[in-house]
Backbone as JSON, one array per atom type, in Angstrom:
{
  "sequence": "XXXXXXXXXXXXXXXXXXXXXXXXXXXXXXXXXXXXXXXXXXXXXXXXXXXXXXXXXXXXXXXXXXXXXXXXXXXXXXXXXXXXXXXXXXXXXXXXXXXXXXXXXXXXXXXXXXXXXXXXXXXXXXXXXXXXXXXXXXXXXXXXXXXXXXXXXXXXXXXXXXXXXXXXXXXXXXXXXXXXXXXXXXXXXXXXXXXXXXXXXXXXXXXXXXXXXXXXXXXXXXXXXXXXXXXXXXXXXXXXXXXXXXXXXXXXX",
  "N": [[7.5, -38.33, 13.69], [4.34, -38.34, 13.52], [1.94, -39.02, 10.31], [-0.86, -37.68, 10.93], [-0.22, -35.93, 13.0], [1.47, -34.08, 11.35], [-0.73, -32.92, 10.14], [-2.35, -31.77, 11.57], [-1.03, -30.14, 12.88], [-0.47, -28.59, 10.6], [-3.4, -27.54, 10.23], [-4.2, -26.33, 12.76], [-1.75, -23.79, 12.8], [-2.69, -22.64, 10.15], [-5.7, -22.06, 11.05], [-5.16, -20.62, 13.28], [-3.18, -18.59, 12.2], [-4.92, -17.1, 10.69], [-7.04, -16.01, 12.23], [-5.85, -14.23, 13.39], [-4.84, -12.83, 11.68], [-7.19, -11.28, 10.72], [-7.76, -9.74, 13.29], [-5.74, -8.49, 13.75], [-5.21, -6.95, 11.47], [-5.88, -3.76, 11.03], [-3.87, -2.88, 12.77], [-1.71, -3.47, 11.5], [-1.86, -2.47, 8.64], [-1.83, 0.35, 9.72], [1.28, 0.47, 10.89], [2.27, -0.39, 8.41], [1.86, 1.74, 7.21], [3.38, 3.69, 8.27], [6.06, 2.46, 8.57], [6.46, 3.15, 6.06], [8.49, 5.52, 3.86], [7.3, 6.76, 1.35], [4.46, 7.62, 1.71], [2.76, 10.5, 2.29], [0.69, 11.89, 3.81], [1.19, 13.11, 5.95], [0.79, 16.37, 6.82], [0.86, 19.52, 7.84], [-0.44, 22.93, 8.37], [1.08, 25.82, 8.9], [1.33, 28.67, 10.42], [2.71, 32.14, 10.18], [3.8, 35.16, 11.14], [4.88, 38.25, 9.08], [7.6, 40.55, 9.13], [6.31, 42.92, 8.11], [3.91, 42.46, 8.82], [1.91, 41.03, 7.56], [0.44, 37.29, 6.73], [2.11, 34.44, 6.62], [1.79, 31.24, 4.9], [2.96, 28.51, 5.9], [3.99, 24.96, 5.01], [4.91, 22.31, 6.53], [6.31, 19.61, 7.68], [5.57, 17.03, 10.09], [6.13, 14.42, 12.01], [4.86, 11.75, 12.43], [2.22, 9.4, 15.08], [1.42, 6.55, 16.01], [-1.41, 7.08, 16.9], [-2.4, 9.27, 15.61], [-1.86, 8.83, 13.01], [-3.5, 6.76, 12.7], [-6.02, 8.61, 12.92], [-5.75, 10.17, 10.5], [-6.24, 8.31, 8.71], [-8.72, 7.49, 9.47], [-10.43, 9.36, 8.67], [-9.6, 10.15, 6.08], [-9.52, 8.07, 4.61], [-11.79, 6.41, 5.34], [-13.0, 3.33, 7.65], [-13.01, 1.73, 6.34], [-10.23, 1.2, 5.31], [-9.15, 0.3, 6.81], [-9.03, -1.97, 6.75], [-7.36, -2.8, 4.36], [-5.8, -4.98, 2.08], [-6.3, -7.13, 3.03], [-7.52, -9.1, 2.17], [-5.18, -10.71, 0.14], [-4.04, -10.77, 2.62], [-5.39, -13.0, 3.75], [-5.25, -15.05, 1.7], [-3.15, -15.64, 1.84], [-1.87, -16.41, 4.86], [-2.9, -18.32, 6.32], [-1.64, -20.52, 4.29], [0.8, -19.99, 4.86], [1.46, -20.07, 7.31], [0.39, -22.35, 8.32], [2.18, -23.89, 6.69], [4.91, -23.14, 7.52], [4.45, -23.86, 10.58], [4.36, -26.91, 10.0], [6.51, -27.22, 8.72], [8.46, -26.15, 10.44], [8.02, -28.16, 13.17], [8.44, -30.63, 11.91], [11.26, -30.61, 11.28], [12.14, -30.37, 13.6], [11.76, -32.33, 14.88], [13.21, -34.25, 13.45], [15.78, -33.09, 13.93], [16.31, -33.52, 16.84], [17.49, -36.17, 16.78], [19.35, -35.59, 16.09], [20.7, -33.32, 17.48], [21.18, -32.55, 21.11], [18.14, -33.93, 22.5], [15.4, -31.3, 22.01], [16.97, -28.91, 22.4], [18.71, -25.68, 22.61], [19.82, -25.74, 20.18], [18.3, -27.24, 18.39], [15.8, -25.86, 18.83], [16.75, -23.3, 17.51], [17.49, -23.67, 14.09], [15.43, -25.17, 13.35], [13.24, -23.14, 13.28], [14.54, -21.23, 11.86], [14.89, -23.08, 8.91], [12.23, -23.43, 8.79], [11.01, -20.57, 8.98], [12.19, -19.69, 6.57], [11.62, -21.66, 4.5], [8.78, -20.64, 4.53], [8.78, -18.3, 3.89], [10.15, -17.85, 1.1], [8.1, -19.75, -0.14], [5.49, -17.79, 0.07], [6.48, -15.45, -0.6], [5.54, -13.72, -2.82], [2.63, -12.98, -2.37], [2.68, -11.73, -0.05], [3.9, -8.99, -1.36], [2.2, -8.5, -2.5], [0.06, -7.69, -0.67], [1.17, -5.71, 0.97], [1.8, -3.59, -1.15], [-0.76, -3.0, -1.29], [-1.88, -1.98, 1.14], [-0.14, 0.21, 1.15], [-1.64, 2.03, -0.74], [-2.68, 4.82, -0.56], [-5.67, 6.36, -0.48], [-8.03, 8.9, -0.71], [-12.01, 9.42, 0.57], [-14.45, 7.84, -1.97], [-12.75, 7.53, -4.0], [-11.46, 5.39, -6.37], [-10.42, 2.1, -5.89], [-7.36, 0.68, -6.1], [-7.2, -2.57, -6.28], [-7.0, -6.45, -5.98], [-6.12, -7.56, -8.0], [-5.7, -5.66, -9.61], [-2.84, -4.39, -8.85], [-1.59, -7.31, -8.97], [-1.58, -7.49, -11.42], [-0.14, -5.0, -12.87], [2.5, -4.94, -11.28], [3.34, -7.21, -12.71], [3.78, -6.38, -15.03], [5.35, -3.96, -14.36], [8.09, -5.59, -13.93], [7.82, -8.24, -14.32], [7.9, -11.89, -13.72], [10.08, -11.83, -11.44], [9.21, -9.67, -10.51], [7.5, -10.25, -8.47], [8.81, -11.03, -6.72], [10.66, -9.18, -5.04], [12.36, -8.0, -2.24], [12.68, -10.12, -0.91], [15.43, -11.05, -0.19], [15.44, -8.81, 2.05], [13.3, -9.97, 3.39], [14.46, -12.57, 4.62], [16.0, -11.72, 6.1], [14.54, -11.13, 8.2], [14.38, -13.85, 9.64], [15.41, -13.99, 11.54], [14.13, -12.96, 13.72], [12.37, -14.45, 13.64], [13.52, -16.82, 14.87], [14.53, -15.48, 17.35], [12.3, -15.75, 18.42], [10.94, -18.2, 18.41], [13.11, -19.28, 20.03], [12.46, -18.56, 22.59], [10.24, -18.91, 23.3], [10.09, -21.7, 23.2], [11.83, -22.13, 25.54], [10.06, -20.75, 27.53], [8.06, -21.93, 27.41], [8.8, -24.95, 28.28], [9.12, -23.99, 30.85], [6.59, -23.54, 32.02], [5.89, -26.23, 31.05], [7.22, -27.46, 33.37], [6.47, -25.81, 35.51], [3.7, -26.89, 35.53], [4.07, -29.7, 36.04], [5.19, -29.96, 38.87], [2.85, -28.47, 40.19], [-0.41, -29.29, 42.12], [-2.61, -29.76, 40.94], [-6.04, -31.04, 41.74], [-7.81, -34.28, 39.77], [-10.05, -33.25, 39.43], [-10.0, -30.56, 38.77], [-10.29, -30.3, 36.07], [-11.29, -28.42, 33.91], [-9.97, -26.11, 35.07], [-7.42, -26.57, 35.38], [-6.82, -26.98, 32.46], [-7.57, -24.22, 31.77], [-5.86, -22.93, 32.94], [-3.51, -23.52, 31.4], [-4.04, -22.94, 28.82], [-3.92, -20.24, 29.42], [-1.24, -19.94, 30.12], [-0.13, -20.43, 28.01], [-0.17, -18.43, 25.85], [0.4, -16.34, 27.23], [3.4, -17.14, 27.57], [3.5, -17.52, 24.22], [2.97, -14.51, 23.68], [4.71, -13.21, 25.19], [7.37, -14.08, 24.45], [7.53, -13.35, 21.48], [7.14, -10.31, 21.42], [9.63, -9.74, 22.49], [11.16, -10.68, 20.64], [10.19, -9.36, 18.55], [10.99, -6.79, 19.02], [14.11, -6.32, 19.32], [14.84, -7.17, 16.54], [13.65, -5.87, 15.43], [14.25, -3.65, 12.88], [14.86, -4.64, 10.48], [12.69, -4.76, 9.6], [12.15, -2.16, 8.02], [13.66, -2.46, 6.04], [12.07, -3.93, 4.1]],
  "CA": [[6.18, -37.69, 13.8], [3.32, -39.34, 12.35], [1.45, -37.9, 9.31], [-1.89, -37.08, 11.73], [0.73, -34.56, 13.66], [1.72, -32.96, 10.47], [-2.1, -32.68, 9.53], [-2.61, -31.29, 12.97], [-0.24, -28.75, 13.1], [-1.33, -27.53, 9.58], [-4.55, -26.77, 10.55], [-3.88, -25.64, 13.91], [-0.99, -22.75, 11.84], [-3.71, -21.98, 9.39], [-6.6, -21.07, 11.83], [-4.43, -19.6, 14.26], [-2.94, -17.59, 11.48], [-6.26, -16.32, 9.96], [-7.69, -15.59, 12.45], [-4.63, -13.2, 13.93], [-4.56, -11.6, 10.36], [-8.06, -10.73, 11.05], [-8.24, -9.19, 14.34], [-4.25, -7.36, 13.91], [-5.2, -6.26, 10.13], [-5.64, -2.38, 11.23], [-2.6, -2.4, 13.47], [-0.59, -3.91, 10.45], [-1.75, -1.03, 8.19], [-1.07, 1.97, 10.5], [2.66, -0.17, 10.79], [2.93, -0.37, 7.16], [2.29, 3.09, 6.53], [4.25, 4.51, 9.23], [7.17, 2.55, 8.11], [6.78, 3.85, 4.83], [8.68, 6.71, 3.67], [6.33, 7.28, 0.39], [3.7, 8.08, 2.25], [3.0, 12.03, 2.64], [-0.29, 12.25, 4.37], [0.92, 14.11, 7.27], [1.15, 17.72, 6.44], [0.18, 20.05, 8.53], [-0.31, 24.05, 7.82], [1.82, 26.91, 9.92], [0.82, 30.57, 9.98], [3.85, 32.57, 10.66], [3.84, 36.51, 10.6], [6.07, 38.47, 9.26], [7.69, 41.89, 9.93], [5.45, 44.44, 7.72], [2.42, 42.26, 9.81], [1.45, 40.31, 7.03], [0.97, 36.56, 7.26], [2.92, 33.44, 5.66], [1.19, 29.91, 5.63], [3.99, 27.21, 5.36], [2.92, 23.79, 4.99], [5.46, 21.8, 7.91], [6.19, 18.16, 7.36], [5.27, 16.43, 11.47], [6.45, 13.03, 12.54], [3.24, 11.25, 12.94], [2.27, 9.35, 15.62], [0.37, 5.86, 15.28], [-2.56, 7.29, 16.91], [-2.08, 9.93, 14.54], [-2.01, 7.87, 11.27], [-4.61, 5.89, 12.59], [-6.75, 9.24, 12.62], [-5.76, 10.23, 9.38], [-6.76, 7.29, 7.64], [-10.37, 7.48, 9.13], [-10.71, 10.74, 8.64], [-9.16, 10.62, 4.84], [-10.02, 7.35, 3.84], [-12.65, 5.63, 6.15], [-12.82, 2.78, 8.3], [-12.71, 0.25, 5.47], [-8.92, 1.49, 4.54], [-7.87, -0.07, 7.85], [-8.12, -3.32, 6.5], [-6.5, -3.0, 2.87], [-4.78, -5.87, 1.92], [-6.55, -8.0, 4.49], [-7.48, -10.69, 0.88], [-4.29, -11.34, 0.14], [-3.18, -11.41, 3.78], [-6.31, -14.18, 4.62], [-4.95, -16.25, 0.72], [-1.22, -15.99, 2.27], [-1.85, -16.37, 5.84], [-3.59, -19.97, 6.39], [-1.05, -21.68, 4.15], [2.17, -19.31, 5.14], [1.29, -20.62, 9.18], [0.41, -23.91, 7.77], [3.49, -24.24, 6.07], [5.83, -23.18, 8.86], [4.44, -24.94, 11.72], [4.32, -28.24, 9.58], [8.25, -27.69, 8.78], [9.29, -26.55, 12.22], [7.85, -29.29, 13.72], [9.21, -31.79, 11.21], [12.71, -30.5, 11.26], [12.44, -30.38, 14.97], [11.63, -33.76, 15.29], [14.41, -34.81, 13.1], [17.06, -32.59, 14.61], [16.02, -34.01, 18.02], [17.84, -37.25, 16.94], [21.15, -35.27, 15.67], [21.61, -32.75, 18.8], [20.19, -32.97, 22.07], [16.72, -32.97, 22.26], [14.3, -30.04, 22.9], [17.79, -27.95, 22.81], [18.63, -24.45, 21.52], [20.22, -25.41, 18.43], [17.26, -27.6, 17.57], [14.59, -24.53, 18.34], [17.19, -22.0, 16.32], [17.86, -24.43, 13.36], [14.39, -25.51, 13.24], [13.04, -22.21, 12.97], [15.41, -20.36, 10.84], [14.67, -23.54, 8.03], [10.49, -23.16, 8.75], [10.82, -19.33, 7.96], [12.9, -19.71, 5.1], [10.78, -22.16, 3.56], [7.37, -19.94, 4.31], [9.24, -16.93, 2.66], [10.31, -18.3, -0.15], [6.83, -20.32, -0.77], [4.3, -17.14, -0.5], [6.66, -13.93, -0.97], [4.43, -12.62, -3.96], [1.32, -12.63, -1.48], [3.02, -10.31, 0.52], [4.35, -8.41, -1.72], [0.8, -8.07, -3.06], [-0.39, -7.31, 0.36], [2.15, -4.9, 1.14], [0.98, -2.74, -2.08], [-2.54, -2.4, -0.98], [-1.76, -1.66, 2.58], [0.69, 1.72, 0.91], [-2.26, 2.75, -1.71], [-3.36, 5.66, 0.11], [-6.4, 7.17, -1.47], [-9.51, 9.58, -0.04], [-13.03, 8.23, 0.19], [-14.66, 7.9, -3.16], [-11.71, 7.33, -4.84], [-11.46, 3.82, -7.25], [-9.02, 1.63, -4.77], [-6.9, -0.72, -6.56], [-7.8, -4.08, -6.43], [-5.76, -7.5, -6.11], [-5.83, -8.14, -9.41], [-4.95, -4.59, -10.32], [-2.12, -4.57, -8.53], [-0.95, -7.95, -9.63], [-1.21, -6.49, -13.15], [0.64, -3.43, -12.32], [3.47, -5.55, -10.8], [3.9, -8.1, -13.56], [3.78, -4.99, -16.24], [6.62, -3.19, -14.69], [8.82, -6.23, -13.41], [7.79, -9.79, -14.98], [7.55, -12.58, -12.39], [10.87, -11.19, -10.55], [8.72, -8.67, -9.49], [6.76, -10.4, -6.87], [9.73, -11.58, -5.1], [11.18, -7.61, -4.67], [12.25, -7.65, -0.98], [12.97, -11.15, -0.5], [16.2, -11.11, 0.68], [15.11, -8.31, 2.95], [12.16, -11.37, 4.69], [15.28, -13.78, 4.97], [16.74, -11.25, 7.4], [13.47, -11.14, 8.77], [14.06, -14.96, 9.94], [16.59, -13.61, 13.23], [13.24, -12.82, 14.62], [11.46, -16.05, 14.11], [14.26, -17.58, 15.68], [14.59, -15.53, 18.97], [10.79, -15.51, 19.03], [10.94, -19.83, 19.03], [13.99, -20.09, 21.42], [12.58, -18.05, 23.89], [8.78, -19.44, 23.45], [10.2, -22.91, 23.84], [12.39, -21.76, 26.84], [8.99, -20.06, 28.42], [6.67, -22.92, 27.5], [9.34, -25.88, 28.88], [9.3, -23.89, 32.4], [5.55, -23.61, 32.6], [5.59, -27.35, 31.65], [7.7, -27.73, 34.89], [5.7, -26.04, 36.63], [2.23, -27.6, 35.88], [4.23, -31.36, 36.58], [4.81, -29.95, 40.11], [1.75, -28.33, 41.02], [-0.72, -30.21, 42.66], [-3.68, -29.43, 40.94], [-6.75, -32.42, 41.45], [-8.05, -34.08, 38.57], [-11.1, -33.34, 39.15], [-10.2, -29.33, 38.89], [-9.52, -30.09, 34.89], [-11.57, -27.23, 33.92], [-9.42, -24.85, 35.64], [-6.17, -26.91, 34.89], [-6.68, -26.38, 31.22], [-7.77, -22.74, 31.37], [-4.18, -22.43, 33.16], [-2.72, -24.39, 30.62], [-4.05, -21.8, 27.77], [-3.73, -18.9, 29.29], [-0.16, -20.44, 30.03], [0.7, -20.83, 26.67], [-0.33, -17.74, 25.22], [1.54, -15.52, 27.66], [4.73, -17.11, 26.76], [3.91, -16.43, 22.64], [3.01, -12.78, 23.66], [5.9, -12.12, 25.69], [8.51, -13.89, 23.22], [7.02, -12.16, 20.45], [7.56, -8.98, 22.06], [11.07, -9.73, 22.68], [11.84, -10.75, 19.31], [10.45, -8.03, 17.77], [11.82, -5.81, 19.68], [15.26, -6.98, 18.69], [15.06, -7.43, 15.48], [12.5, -4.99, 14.5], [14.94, -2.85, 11.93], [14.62, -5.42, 9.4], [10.79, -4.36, 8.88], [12.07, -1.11, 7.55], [14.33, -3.15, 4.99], [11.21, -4.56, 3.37]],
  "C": [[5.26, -38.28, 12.75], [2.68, -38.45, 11.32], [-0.31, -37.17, 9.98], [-1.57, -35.67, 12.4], [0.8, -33.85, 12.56], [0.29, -32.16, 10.32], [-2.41, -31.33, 10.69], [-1.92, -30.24, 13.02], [-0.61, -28.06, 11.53], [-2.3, -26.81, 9.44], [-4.44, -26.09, 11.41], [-2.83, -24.09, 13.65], [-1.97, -22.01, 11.36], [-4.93, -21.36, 9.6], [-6.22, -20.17, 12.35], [-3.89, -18.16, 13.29], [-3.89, -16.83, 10.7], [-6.68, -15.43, 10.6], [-6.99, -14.29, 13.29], [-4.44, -12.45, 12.82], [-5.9, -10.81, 10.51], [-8.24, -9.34, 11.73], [-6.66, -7.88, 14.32], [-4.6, -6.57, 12.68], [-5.26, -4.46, 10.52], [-4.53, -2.16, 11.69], [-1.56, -2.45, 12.25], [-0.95, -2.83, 9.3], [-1.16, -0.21, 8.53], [0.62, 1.35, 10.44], [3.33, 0.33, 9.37], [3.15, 0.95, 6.86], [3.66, 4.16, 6.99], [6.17, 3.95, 8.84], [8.16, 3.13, 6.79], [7.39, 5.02, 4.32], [7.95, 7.62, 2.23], [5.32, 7.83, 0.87], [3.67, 9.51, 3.03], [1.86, 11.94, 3.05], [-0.23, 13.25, 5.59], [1.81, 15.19, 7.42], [0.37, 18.65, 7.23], [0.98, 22.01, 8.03], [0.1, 25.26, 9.06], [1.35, 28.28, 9.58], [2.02, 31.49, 10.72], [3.81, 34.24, 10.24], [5.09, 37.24, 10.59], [6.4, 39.83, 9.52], [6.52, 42.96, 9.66], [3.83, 43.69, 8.18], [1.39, 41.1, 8.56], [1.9, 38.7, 7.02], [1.18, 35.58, 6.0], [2.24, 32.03, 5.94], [2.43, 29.42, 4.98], [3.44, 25.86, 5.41], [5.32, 23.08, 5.58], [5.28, 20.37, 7.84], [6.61, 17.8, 9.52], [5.88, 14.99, 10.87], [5.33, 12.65, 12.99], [3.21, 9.98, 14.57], [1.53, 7.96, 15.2], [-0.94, 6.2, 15.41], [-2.68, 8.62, 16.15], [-2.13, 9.41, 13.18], [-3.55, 7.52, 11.28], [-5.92, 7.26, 12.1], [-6.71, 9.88, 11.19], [-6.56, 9.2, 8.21], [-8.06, 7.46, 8.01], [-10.84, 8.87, 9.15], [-11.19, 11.07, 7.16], [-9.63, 9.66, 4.06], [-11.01, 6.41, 4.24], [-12.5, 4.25, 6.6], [-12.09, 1.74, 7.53], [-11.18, 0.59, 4.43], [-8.49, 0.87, 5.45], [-7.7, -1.33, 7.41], [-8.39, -3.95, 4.81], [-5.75, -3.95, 3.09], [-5.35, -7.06, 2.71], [-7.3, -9.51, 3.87], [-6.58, -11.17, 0.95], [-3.33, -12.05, 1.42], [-4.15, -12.5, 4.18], [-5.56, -15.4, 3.15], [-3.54, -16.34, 1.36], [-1.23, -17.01, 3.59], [-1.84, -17.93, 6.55], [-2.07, -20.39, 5.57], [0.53, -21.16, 4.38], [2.71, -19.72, 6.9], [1.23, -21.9, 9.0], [1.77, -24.45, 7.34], [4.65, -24.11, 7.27], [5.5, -24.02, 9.68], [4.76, -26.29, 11.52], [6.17, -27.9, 9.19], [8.91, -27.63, 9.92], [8.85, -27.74, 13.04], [8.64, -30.66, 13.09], [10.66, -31.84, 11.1], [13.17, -30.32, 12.67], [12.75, -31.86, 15.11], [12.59, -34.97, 14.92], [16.14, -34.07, 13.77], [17.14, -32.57, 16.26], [16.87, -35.46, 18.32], [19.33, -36.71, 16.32], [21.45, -34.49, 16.81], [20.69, -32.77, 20.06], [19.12, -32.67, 22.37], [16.01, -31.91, 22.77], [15.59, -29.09, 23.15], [17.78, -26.91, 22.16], [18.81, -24.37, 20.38], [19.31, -26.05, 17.88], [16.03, -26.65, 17.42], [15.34, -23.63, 17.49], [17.08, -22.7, 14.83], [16.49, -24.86, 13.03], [13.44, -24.48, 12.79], [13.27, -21.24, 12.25], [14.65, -21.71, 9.32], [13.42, -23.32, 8.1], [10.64, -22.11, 8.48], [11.08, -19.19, 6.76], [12.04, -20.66, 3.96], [9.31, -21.84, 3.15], [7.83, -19.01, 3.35], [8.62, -17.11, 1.56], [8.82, -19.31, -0.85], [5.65, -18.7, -0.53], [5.0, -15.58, -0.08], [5.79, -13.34, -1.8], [3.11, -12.53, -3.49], [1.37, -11.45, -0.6], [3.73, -9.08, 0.58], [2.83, -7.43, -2.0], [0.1, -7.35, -1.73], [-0.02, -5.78, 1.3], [1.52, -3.54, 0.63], [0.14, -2.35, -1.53], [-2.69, -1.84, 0.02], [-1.03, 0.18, 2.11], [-0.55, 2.35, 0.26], [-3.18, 3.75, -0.97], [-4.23, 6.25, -0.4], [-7.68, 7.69, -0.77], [-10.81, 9.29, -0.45], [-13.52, 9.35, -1.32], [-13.6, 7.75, -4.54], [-11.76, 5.9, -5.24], [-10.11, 3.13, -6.41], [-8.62, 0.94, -5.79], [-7.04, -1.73, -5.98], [-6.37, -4.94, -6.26], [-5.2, -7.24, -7.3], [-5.36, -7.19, -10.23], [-3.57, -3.78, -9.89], [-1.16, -6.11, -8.83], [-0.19, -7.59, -10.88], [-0.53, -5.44, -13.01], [2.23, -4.14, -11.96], [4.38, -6.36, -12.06], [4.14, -7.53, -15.12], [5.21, -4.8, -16.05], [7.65, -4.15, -14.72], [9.17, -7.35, -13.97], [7.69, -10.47, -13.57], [8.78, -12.66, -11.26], [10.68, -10.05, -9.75], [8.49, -8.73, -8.32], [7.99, -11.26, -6.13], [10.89, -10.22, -4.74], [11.27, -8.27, -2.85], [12.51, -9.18, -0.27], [13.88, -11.74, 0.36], [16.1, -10.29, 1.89], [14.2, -8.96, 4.27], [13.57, -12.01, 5.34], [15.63, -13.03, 6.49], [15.52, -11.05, 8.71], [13.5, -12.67, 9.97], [14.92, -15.1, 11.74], [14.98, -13.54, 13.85], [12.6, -14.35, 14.52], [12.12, -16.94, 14.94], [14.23, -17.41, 17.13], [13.35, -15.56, 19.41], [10.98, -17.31, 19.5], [11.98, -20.11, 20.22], [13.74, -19.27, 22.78], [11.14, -18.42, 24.34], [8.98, -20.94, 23.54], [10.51, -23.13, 25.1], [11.18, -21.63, 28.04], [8.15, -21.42, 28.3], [7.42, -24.09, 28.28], [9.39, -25.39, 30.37], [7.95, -23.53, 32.99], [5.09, -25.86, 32.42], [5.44, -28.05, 32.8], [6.94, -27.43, 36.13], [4.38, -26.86, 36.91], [2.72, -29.45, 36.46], [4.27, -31.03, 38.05], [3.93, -29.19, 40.21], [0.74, -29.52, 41.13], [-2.51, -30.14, 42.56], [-4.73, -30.97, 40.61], [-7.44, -33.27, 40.02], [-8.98, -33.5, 37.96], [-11.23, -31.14, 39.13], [-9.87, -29.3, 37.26], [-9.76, -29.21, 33.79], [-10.5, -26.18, 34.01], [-7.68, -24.88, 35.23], [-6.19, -26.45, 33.44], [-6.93, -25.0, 30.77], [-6.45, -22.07, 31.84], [-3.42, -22.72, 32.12], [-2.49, -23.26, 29.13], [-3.57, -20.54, 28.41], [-1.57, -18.66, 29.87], [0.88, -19.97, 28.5], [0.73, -19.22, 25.82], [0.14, -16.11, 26.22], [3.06, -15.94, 27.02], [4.88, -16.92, 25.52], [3.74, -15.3, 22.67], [4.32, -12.37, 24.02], [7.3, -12.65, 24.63], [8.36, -13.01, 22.05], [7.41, -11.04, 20.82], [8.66, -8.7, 21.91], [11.53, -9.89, 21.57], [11.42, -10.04, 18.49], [10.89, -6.68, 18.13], [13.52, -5.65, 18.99], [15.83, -7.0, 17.34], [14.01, -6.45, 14.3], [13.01, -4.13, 13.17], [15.13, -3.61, 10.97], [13.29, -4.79, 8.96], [11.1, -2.9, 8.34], [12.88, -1.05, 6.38], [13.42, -3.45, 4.05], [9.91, -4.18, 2.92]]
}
């Protein structure tokens, strides 16, 4: 693979990944919180009477709901709580997509000439080393990110900050702090895997099909709007599948 491809897939990672931290950043809040077990926001108050007629308020810990969280938070802390953390996830994001795509591709391309090409053990093997090397290059971004996404606080309240959360981190911990949870990502990397061997699988049988259909050239408009909207069904629906699967890791971390 030439060094234009690497270039190419770095950028192509690093938009793609921006601009998906963007537009998901609320969903990935309500997530975070909900996986959280620190998080007490959802208390709700019981009125219960008792024999001599007088009444008892209990306060009743609910199982929230996401559309439930989600209303909490704009209720408790306004719109601009949905996307906490959404700095450190745009300084991570770009070179954490950048970085992967440019190793899976490069360790594809070499493990294409040790087992047979375009096969499963080169998408598993290829993918398992590209996660492992994003991890391990910008864990303390999303450790940092993480933080800000839990700091639950009602409007008017002083939010913590990056930088006051860095500081806070490297107080209690030292620089073993920001990699807390690390080994918990690694296990994280089963999903990147069945997400690539089943988004190579899906994208090699829409190749097939676009070589036999019989579309003209002169329809190449329409060919390439198949072509995307091609491609981006098969990363939705692997995605899906591999987090599905593997989703009980995200409650490790």
């Amino acid at each position: 693979m030439s060094q234009r491809d690497t270039l190419v897939h770095l950028f192509a990672g690093g938009c793609g990944g921006t601009v998906g931290a963007i537009l998901t950043c609320p969903l990935e809040v309500v997530k975070t919180r909900l996986q959280s077990s620190s998080v007490t926001f959802y208390i709700s108050e019981v009125q219960l009477n008792t024999v001599n007629g007088a009444s008892v308020n209990r306060v009743a810990r609910v199982s929230p709901g996401p559309l439930h969280c989600l209303k909490i938070i704009l209720q408790k802390e306004g719109p601009r709580s949905l996307f906490r953390g959404l700095g450190p996830n745009l300084v991570g994001v770009a070179p954490s997509r950048a970085i992967y795509f440019a190793a899976y591709s490069t360790c594809k391309e070499r493990l294409n000439h040790v087992f047979a090409a375009d096969s499963t053990q080169v998408h598993m093997v290829s993918a398992g080393a590209a996660g492992f090397t994003a991890i391990t290059a910008t864990n303390p971004i999303w450790l940092v990110k993480t933080r800000l996404q839990l700091d639950a606080r009602n409007r008017g309240e002083i939010r913590m900050s990056a930088f006051d959360c860095i500081r806070k981190v490297y107080r209690a911990d030292g620089l073993k702090g920001f990699y807390r949870g690390m080994s918990a990502s690694y296990a994280g990397i089963s999903e990147t895997v069945i997400h690539f061997v089943i988004y190579e699988s899906l994208n090699e049988n829409c190749l097939e099909h676009k070589i036999a259909s019989t579309i003209d050239e002169d329809e190449e408009s329409v060919k390439e709007a198949s072509d995307f909207a091609g491609l981006m069904l098969a990363a939705a629906t692997s995605k899906t599948c591999a987090t599905s699967i593997a989703y009980p890791h995200g409650e490790w971390t």
